mmCIF file of C-alpha atoms and ligand atoms in Angstrom:
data_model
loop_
_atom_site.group_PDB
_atom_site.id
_atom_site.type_symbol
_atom_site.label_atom_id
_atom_site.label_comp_id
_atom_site.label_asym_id
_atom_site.label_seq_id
_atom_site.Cartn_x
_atom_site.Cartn_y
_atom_site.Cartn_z
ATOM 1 C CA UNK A 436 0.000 0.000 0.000
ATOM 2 C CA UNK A 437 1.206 3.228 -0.747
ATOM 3 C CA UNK A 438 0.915 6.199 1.879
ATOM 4 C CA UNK A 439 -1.347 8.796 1.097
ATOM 5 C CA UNK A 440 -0.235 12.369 0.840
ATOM 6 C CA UNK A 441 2.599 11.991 4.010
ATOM 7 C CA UNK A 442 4.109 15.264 4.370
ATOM 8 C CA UNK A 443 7.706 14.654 6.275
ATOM 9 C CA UNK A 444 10.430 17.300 6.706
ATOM 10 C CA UNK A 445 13.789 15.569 7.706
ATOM 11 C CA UNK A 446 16.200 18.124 9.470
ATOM 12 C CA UNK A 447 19.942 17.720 11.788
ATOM 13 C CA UNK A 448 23.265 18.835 10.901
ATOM 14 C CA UNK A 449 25.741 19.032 8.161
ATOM 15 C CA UNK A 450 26.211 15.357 7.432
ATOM 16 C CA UNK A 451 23.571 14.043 10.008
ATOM 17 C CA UNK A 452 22.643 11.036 7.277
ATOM 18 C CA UNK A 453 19.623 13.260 6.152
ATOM 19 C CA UNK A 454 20.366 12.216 2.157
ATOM 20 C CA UNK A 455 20.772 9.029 3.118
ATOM 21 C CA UNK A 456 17.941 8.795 4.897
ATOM 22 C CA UNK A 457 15.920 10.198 2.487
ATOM 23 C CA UNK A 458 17.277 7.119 -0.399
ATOM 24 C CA UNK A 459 15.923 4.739 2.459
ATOM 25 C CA UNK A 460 12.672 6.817 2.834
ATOM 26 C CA UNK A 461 11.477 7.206 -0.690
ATOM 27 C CA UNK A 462 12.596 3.833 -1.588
ATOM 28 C CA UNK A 463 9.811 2.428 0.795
ATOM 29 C CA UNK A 464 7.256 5.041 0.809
ATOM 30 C CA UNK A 465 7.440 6.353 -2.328
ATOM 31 C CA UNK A 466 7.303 10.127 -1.440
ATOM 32 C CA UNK A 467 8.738 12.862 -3.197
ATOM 33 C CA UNK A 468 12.386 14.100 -2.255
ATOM 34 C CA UNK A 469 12.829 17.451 -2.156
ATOM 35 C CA UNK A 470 16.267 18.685 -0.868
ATOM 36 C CA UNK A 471 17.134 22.570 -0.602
ATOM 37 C CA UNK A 472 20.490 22.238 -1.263
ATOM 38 C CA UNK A 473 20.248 19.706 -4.261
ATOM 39 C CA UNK A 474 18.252 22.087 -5.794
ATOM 40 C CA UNK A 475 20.514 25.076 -4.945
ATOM 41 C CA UNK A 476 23.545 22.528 -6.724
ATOM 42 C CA UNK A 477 21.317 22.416 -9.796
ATOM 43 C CA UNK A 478 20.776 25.997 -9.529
ATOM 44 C CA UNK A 479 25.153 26.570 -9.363
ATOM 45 C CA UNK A 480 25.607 23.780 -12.576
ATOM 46 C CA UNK A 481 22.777 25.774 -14.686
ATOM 47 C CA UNK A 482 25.154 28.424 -14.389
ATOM 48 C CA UNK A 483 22.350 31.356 -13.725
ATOM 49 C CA UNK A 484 22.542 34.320 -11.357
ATOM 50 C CA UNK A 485 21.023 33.257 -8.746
ATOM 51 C CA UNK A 486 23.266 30.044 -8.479
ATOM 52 C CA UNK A 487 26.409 32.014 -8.586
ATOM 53 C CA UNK A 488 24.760 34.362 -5.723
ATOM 54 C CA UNK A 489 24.552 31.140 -3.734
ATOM 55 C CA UNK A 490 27.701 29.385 -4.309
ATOM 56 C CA UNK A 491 29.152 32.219 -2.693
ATOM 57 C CA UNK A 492 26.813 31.768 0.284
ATOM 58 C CA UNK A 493 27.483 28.063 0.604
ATOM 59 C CA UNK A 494 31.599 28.352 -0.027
ATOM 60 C CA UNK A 495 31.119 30.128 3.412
ATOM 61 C CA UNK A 496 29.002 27.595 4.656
ATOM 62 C CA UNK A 497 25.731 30.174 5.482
ATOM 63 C CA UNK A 498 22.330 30.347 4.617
ATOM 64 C CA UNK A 499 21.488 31.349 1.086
ATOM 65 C CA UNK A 500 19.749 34.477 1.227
ATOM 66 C CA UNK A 501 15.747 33.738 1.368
ATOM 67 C CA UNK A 502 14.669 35.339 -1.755
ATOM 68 C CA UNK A 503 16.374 32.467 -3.680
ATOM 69 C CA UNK A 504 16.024 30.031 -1.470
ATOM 70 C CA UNK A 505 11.896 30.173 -0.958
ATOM 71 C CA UNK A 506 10.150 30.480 -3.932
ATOM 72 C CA UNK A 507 12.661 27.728 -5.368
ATOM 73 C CA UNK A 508 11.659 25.689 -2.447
ATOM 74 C CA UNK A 509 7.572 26.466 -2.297
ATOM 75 C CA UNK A 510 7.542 26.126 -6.310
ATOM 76 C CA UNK A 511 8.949 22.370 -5.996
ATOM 77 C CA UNK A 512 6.336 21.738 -3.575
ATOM 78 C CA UNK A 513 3.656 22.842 -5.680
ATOM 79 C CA UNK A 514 4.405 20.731 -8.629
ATOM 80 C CA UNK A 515 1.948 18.060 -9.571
ATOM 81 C CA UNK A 516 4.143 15.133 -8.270
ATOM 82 C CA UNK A 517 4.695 16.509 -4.708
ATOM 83 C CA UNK A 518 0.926 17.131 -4.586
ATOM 84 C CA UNK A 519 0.210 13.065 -5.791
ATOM 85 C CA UNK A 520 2.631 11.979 -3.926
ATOM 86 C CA UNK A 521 3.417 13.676 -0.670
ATOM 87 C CA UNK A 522 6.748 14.678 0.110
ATOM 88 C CA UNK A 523 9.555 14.509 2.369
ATOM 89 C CA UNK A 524 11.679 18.061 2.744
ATOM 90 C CA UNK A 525 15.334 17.776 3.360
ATOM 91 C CA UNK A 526 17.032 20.407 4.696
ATOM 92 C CA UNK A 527 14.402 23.040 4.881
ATOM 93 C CA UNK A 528 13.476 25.224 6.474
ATOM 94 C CA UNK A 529 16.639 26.132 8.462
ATOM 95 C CA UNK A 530 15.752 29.355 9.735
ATOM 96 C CA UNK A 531 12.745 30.962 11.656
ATOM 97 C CA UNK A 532 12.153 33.434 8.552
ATOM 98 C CA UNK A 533 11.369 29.807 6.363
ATOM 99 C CA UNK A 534 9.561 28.060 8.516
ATOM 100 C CA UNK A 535 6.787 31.122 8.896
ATOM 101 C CA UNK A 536 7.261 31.624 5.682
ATOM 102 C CA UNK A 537 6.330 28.202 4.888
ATOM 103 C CA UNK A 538 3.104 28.060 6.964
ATOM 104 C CA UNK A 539 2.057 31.018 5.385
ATOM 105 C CA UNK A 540 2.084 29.341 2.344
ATOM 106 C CA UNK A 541 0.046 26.568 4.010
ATOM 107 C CA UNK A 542 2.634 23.477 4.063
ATOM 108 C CA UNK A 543 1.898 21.661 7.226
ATOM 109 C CA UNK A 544 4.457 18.498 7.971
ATOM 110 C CA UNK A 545 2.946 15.239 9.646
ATOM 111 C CA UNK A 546 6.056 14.552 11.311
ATOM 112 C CA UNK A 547 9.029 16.811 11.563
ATOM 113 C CA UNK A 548 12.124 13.961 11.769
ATOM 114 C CA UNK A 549 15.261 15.261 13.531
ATOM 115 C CA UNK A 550 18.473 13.169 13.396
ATOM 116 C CA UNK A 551 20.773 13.775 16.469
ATOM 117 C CA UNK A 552 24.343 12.759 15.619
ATOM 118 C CA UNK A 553 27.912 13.841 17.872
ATOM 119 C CA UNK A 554 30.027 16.407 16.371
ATOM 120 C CA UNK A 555 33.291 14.069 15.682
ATOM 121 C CA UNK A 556 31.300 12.188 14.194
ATOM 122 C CA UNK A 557 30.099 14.398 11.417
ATOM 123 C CA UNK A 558 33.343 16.274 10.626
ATOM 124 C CA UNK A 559 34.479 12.205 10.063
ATOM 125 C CA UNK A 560 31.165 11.592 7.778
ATOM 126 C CA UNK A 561 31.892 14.677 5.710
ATOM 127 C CA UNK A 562 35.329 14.079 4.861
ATOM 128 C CA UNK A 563 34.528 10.680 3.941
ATOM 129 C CA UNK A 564 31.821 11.248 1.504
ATOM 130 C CA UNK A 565 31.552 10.479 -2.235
ATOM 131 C CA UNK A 566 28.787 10.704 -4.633
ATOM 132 C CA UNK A 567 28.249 9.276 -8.036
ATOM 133 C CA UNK A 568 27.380 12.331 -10.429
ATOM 134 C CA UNK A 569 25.480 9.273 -12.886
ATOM 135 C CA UNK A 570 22.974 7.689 -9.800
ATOM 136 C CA UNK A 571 22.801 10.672 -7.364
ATOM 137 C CA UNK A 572 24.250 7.935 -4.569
ATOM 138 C CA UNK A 573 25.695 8.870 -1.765
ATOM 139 C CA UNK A 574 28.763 6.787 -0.546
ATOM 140 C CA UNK A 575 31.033 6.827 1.935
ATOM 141 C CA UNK A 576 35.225 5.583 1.686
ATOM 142 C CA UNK A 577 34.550 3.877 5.491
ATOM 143 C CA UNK A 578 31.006 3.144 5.767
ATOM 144 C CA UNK A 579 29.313 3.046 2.491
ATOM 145 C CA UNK A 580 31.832 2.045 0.460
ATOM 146 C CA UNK A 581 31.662 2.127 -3.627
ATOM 147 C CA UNK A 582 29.807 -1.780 -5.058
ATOM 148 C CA UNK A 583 32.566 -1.726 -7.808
ATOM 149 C CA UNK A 584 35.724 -0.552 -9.102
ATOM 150 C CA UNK A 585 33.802 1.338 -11.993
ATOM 151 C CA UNK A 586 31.778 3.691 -9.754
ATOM 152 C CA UNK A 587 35.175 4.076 -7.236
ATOM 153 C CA UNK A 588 36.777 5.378 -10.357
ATOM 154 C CA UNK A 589 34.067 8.168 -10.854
ATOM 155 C CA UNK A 590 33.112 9.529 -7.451
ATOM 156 C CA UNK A 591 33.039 13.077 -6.698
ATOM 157 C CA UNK A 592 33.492 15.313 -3.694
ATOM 158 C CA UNK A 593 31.484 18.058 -2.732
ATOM 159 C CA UNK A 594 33.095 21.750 -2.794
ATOM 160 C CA UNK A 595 31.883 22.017 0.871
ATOM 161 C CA UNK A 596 32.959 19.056 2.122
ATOM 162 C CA UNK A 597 36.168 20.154 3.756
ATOM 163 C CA UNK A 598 37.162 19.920 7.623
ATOM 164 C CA UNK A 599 37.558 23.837 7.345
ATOM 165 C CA UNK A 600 34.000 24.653 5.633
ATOM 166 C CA UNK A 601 32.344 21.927 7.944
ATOM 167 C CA UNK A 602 33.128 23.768 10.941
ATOM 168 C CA UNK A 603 31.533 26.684 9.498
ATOM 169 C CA UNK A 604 28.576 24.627 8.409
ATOM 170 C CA UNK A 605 28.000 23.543 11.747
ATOM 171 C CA UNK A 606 28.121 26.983 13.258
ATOM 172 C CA UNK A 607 25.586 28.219 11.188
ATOM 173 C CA UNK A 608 23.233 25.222 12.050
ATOM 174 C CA UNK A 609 23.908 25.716 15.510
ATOM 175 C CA UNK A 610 22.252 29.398 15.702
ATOM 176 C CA UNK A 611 19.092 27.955 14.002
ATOM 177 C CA UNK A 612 17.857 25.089 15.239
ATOM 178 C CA UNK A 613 16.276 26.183 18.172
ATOM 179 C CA UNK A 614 14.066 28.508 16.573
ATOM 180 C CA UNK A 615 12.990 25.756 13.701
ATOM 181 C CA UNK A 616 12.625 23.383 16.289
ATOM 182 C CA UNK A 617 10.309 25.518 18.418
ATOM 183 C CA UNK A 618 8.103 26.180 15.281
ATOM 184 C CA UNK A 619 7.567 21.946 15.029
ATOM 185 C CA UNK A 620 8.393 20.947 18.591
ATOM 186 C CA UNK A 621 4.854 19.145 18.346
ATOM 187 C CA UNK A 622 5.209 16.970 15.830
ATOM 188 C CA UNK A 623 9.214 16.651 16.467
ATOM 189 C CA UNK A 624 10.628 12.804 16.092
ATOM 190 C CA UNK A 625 13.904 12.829 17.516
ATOM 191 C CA UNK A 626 16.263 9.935 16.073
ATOM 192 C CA UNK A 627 19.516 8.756 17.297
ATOM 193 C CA UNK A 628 21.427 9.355 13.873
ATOM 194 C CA UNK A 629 24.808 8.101 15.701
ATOM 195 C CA UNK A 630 24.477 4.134 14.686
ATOM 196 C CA UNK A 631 24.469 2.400 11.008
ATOM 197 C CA UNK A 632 22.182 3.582 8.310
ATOM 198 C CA UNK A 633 19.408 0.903 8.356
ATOM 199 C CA UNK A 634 19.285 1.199 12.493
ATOM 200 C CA UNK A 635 18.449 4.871 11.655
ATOM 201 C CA UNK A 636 16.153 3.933 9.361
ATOM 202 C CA UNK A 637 15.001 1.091 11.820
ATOM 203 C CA UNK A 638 13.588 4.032 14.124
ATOM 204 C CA UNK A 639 12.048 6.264 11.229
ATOM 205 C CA UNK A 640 10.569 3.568 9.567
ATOM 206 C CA UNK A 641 8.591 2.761 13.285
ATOM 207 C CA UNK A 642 7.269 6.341 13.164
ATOM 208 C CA UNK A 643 6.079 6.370 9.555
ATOM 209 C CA UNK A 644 4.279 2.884 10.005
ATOM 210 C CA UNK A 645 2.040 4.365 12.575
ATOM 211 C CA UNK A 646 1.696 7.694 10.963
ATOM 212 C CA UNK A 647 0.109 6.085 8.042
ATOM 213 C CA UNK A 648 -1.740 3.417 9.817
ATOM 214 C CA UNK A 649 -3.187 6.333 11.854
ATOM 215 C CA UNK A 650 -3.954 8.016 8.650
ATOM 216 C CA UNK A 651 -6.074 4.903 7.283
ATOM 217 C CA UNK A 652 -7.623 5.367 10.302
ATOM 218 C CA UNK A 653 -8.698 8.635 10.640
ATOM 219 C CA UNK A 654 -9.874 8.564 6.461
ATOM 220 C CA UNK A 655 -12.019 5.391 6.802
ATOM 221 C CA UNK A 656 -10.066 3.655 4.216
ATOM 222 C CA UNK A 657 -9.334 0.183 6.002
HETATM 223 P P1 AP5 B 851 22.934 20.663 2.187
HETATM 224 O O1 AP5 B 851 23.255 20.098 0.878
HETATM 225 O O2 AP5 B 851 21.568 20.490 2.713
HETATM 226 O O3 AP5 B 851 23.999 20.114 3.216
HETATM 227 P P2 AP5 B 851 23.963 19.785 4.756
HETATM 228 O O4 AP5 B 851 22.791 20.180 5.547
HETATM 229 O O5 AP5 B 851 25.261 20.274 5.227
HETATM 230 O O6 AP5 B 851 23.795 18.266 4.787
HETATM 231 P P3 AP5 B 851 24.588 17.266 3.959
HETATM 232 O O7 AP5 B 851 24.014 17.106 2.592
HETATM 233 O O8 AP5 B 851 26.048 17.628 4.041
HETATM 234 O O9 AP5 B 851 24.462 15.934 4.800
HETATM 235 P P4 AP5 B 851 23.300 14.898 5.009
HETATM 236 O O10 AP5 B 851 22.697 15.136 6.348
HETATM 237 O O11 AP5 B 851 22.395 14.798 3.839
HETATM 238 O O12 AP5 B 851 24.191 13.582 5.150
HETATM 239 P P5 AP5 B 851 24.446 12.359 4.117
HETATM 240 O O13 AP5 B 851 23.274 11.468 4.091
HETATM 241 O O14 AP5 B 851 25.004 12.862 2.835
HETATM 242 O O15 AP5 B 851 23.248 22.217 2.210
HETATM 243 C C1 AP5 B 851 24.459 22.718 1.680
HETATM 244 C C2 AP5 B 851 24.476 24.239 1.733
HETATM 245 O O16 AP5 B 851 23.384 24.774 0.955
HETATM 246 C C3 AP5 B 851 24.278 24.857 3.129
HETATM 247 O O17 AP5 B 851 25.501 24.961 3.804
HETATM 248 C C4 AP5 B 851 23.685 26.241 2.762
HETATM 249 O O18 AP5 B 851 24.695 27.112 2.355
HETATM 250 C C5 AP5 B 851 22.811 25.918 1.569
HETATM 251 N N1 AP5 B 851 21.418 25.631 1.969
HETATM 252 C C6 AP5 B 851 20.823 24.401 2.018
HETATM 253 N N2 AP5 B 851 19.550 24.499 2.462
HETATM 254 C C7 AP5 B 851 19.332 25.826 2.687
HETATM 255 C C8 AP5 B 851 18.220 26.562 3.185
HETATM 256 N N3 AP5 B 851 17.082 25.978 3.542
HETATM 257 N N4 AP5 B 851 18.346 27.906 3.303
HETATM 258 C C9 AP5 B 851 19.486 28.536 2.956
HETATM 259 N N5 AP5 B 851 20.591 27.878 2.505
HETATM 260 C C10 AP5 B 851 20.517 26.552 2.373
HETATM 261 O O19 AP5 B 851 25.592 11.587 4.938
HETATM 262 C C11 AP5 B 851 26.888 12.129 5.084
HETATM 263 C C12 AP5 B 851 27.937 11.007 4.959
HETATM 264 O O20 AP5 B 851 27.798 10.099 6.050
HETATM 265 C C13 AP5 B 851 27.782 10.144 3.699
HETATM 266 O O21 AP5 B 851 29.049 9.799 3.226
HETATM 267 C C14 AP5 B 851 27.018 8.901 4.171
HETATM 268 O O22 AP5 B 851 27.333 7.754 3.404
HETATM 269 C C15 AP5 B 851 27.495 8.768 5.614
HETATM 270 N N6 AP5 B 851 26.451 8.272 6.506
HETATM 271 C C16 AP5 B 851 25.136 8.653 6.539
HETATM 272 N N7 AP5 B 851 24.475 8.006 7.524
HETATM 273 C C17 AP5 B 851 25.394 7.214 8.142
HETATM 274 C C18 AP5 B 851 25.335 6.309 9.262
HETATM 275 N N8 AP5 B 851 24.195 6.112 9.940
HETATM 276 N N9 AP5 B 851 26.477 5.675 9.626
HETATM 277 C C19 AP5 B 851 27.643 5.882 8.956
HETATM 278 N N10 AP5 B 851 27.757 6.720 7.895
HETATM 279 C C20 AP5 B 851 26.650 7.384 7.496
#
């Protein structure tokens, strides 16, 4: 059975496993993936304005101002297949400013996911990760390595991936999570993001089970 309409946002640090998360998520639930800062990377390779305004933004590992960031992130949500589908939001909002601006909108999450992971921990996931520019994957030289010697031969690095720009990454997540949190604090799943990638998923799936049982539920359609 397929889920109707879930609405999940999926928030925690720099390299919490969000991403990752989200491959496990969609792969199971079918919902539609909608990540900030993918779409801000598409927004850099199409070579426009507004992607060279944010590169800048990210190189120093801060927000990207809102008037890009928004409307690229409300007109995603508005598309046909987000609508069918629900969606799951990765990495927005990340400030106080986006999350009212969202409601005002009207987007309402069922379940606002937040994975808690140590700090030595992430600057050790970031420097380790890879992705493969032909499947979107996300890998990982420790603990996700590469299936074959073809797709070890083509991973990539992001240009924020550094110990340096992680550091500021963090810093800037740090003076906004309280406020986002407070906005959600209702509907907040906290997840213990510090173990391997299918015991994190182990705990999410749980949640999303009984969100969509409880859905059946409350529409009459069991
Ligand atoms: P964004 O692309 O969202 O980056 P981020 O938040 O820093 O998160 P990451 O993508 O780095 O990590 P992730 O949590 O997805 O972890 P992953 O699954 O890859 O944002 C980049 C920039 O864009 C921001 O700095 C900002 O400038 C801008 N931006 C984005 N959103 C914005 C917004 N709303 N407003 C304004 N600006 C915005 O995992 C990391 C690694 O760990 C991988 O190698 C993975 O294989 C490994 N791993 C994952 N889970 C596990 C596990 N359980 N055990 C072991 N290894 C694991």
């Amino acid at each position: 059975a397929k889920p109707e309409h879930l609405k999940i946002m999926i928030s925690g640090a720099p390299a919490s496993g969000k991403g990752t998360q989200c491959e496990l998520i969609t792969k199971k639930y079918g919902l539609v993936h909608i990540a900030a800062g993918d779409l801000l990377r598409a927004e850099i390779a199409s070579g426009s304005e507004n992607g060279k305004r944010a590169k800048e933004y990210m190189e120093k590992g801060q927000l990207v101002p809102n008037e890009i960031v928004v409307m690229m992130v409300k007109d995603r949500l508005l598309q046909p297949d987000s609508q069918e589908n629900g969606w799951l939001l990765d990495g927005y909002p990340r400030s106080l400013s986006q999350a009212t601006a969202l409601k005002e909108f009207g987007f309402r999450p069922d379940l606002f996911i937040v994975l808690e992971v140590n700090e030595e921990i992430l600057v050790e996931r970031v420097v380790g990760r890879r992705l493969d520019p032909v499947t979107g994957k996300i890998y990982h030289l420790k603990y996700s390595p590469p299936e074959t010697e073809e797709i070890a031969a083509r991973l990539t690095q992001r240009f924020d991936d550094t110990e340096e720009k992680v550091k500021l990454r963090l810093q800037t997540h740090h003076q906004n999570v309280e406020a986002v949190l407070s906005m959600y604090e209702d509907i907040a799943l906290k997840v213990n993001g510090n173990v391997p990638k299918e015991d994190v998923f182990a705990q999410i799936d749980d949640a999303l089970t009984k969100l969509f049982e409880d859905q059946k539920l409350t529409s009459g359609s069991l």
